[in-house]
Coordinates of C-alpha atoms in Angstrom, one line a residue:
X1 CA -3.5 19.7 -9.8
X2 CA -2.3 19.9 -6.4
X3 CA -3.9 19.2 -3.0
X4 CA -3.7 21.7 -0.1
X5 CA -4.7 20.1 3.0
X6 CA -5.2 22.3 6.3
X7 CA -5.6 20.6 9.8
X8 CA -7.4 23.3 12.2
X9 CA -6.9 21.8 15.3
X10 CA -7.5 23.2 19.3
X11 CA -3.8 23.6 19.8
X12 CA -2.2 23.7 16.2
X13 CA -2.9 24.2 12.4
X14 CA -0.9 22.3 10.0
X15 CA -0.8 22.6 6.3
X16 CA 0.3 20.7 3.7
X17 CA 0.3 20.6 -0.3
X18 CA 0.6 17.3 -2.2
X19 CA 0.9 17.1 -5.8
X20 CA -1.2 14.6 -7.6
X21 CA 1.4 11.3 -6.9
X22 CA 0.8 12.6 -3.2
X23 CA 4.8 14.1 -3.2
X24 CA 5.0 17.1 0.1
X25 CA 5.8 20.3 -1.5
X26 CA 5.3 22.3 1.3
X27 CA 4.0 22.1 5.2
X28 CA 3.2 24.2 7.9
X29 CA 2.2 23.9 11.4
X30 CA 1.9 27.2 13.6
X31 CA 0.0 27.6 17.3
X32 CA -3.5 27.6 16.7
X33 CA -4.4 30.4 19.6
X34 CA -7.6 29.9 20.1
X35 CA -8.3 32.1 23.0
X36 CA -8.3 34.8 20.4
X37 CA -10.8 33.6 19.4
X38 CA -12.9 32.4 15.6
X39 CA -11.7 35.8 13.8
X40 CA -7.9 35.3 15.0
X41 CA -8.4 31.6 14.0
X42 CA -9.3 32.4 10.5
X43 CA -6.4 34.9 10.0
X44 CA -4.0 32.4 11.2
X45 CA -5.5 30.0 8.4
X46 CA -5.2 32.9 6.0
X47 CA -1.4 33.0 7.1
X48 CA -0.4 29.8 6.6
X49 CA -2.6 29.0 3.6
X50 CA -0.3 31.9 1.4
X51 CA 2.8 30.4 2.9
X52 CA 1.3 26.9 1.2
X53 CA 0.3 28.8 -2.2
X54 CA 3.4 30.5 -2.3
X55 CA 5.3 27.1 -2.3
X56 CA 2.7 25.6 -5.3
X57 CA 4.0 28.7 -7.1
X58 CA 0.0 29.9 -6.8
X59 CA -0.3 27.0 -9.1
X60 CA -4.2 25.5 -9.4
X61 CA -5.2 23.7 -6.5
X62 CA -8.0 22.3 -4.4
X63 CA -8.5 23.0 -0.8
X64 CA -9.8 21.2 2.3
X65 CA -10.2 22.2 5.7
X66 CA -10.3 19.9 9.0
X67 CA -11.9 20.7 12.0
X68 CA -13.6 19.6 14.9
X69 CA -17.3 19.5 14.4
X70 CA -19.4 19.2 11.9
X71 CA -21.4 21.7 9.5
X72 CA -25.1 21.8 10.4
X73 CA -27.4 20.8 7.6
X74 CA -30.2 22.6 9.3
X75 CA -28.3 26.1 9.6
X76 CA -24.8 25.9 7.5
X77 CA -22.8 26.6 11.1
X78 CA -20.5 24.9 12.9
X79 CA -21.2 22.4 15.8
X80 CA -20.4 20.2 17.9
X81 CA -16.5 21.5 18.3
X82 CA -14.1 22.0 21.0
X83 CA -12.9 24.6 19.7
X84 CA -16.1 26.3 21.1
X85 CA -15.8 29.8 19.8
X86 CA -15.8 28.2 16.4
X87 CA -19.3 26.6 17.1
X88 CA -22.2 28.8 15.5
X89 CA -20.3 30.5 13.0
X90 CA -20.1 29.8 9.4
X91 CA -16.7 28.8 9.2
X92 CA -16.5 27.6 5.6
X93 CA -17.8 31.2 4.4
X94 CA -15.4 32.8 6.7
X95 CA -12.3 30.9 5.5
X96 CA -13.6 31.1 1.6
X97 CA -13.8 35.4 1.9
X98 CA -9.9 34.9 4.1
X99 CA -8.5 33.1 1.3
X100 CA -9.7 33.3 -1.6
X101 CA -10.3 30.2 -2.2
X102 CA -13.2 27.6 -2.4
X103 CA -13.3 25.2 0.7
X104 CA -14.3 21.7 1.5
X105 CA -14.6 21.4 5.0
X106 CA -14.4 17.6 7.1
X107 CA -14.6 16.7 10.0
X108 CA -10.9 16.0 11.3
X109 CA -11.1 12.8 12.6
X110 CA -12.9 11.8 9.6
X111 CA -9.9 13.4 7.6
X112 CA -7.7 11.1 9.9
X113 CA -9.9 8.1 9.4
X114 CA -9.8 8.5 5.8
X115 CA -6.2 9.0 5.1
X116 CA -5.1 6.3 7.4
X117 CA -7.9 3.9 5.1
X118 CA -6.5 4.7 2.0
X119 CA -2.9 5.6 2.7
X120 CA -2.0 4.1 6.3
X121 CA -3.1 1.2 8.8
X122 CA -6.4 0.7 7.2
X123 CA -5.4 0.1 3.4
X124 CA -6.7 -3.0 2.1
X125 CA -9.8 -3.1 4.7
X126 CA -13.4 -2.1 3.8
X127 CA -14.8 -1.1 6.8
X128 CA -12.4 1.7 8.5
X129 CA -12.9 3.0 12.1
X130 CA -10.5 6.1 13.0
X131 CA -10.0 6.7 16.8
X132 CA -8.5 10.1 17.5
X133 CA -7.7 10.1 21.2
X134 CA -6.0 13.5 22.0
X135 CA -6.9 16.8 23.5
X136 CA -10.7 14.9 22.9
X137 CA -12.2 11.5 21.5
X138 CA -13.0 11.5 18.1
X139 CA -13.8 9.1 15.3
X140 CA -14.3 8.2 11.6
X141 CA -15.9 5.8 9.6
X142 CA -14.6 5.1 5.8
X143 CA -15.9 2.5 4.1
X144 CA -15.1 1.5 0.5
X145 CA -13.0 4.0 0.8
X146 CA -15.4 6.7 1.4
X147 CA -16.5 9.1 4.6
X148 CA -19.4 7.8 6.0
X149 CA -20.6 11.0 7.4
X150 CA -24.5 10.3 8.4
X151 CA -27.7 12.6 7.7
X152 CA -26.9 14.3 11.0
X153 CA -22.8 14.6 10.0
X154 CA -22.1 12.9 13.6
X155 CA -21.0 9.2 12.2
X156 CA -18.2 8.1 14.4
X157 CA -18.6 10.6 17.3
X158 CA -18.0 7.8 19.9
X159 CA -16.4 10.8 22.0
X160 CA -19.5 11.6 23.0
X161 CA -20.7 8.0 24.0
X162 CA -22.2 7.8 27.7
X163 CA -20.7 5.1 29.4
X164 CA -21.1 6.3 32.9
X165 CA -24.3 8.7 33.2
X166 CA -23.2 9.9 36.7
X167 CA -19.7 10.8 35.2
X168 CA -18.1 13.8 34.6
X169 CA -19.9 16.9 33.5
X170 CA -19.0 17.2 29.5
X171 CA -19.0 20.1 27.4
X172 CA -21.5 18.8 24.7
X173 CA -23.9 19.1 28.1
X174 CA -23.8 15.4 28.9
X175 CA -22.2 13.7 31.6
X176 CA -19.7 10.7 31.3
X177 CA -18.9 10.7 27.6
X178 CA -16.5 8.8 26.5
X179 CA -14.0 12.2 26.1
X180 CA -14.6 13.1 29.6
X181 CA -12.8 9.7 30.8
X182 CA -9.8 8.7 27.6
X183 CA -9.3 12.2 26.2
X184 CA -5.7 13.5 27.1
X185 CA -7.6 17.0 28.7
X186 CA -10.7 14.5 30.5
X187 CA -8.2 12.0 31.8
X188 CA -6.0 14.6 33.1
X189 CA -9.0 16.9 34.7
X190 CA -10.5 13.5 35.8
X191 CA -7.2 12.9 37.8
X192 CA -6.8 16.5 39.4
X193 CA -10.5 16.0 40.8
X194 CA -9.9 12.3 42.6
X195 CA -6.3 13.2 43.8
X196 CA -5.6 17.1 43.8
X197 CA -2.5 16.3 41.7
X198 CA -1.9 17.9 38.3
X199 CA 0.0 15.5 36.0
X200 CA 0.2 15.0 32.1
X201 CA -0.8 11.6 30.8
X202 CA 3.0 10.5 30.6
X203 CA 3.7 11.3 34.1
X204 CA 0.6 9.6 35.1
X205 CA 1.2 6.5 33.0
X206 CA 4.8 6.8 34.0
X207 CA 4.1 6.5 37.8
X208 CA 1.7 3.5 37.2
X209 CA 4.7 1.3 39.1
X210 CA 4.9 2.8 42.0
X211 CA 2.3 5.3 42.9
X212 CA -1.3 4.1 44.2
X213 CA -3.4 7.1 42.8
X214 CA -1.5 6.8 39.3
X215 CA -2.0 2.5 39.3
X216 CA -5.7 3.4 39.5
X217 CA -6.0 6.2 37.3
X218 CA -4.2 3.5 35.1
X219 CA -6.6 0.8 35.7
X220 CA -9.5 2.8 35.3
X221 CA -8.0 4.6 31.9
X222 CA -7.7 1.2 30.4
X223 CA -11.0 -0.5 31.4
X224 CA -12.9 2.9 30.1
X225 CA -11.3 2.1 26.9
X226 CA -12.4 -1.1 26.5
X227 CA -16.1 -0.5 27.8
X228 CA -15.6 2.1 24.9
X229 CA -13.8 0.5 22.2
X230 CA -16.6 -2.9 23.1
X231 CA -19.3 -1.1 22.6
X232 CA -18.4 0.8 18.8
X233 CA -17.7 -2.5 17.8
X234 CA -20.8 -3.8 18.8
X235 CA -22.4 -1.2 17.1
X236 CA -20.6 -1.0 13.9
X237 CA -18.1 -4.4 13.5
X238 CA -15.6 -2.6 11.6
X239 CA -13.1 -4.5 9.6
X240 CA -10.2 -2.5 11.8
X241 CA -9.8 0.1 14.2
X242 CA -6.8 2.6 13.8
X243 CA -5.9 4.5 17.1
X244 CA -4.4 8.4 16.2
X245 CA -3.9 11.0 18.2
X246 CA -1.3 11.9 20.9
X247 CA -2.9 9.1 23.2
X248 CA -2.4 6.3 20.9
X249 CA 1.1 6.3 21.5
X250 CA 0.6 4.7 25.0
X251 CA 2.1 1.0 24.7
X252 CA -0.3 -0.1 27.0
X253 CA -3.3 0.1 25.1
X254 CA -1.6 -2.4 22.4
X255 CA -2.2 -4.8 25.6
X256 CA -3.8 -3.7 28.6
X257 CA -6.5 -2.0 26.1
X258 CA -7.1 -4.5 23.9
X259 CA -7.4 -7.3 26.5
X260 CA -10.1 -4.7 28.2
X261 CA -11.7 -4.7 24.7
X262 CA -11.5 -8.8 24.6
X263 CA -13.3 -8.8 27.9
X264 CA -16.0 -6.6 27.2
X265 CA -16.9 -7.4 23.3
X266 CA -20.0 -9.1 22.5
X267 CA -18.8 -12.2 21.4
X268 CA -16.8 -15.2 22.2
X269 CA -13.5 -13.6 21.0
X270 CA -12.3 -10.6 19.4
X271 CA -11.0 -10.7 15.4
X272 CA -11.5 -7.1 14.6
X273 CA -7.4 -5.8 14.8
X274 CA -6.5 -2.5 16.8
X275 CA -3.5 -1.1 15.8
X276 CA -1.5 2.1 15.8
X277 CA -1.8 4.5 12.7
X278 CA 1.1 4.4 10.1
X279 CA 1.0 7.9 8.9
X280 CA 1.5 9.6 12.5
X281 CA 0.8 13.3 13.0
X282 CA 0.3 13.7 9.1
X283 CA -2.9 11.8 9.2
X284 CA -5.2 14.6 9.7
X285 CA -3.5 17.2 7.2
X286 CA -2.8 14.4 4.5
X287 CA -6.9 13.2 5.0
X288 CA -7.9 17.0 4.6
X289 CA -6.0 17.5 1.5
X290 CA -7.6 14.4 -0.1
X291 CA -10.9 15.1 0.9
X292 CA -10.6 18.5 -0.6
X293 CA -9.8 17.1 -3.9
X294 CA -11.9 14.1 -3.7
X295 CA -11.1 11.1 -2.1
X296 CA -8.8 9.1 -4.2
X297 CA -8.1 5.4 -3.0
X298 CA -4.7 4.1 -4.0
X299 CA -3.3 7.8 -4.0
X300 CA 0.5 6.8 -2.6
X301 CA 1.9 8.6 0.8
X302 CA 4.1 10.3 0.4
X303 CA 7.9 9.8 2.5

């Protein structure tokens, strides 16, 4: 039986089918192109997804789905995404009558939390915590090696944390979520609003030497994270917490962040590892594909 895994992500869909020992018999990624909106969204699924079964030779298969958001229990829609023409529609119906296909639909930083728990940085640890910090915050809890999802499917949503109420306006309504201030898109909004500069993260980070608006960007970047990353672990007190996402490729939060984490944790020192995922970019497409089978722990990655 094989495992088709789809990533739908703001900026690209990946796909990816894995055969039961978790070997790659095919991947995908394409631009998602999301300012045409759900409908274009779901045909470029559709796309990609026969370009998948057509490398199974149509052979039997399960499917899962990643996403941002969560499904409502209350009303079977969407929520809670940044994709926000995806939010109030019923995605897994729409993707089901595109494809032909029964899907399982997860959250996508859940997906990354729980392949990087049984397959990556996490294996061998109990309690799991999954950081996505990319285009937006998100996060995952897996714990003996299963999703931990909550009645309200918003378990691990530190994005959307207030840690500064009189922050920046968000677009879950709040102000000062965690997303608006460590997100690759907040941090680099945040730093056209102080300084009327547009930069990327990298050249911000870069100019961190030399240039006074990019040293306290800097500064501020990493003591956000560790107000952030202090209080989940109050919270929760995972075994580890695994860092994904385009952001968690910054050195500095292997040092800078964690010492801003030491600083702020409630206790006298800080145990709980934070490391750097081991299964890069296939995190999130690999986690789909197992949660649409079935979480298996001890599946093998495959290289």
């Amino acid at each position: 039986m094989f495992r088709v895994g789809i990533d739908l992500g703001g900026t690209k869909i990946e796909g990816v089918a894995l055969d039961a020992e978790g070997r790659e018999y095919g991947r995908r990624r394409i631009p998602t192109e999301a300012e045409g909106g759900c409908d274009h969204i779901v045909s470029r699924v559709a796309g990609l997804y026969a370009g998948l079964v057509y490398a199974i030779d149509d052979a039997p298969h399960s499917l899962g789905v990643g996403t941002p958001g969560a499904l409502s229990a209350r009303t079977g829609l969407l929520k809670n995404s940044n994709t926000v023409c995806l939010n109030g529609r019923p995605l897994p119906a729409m993707l089901e009558a595109a494809l032909h296909h029964p899907v399982r639909l997860e959250n996508d930083a859940n997906c990354f939390a729980l392949a990087e728990a049984l397959m990556g940085a996490g294996r061998g640890h109990d309690c799991v915590f999954g950081v996505i910090m990319g285009t937006g915050c998100g996060g995952g809890i897996v714990i003996g090696g299963q999703v931990r999802r909550g009645p309200q499917s918003i378990a691990g949503e530190w994005g959307h944390m207030v840690i500064d109420p009189a922050g920046p306006p968000c677009y879950c309504g709040a102000r000062g979520c965690v997303e608006t201030f460590i997100s690759g898109g907040g941090f680099e909004k945040r730093f056209a609003a102080r300084t009327g500069r547009r930069l990327s993260v990298a050249e911000i980070m870069a100019g961190a030497a030399g240039d006074a608006d990019c040293a306290s960007a800097a500064d501020d970047f990493y003591a956000r994270f560790g107000q952030a990353v202090a209080n989940l672990l109050a919270v929760l007190d995972p075994d580890i917490v695994v860092l994904g996402g385009g952001l968690s490729n910054l050195e500095g939060l292997y040092s800078r962040g964690i010492e801003a984490v030491r600083r702020r944790v409630f206790s006298d020192e800080l145990t709980t590892p934070i490391v750097r995922n081991l299964l890069g970019d296939s995190a999130g497409v690999v986690g789909a594909a197992l949660a649409g089978a079935g979480a298996t722990p001890g599946v093998q990655a495959a290289r």
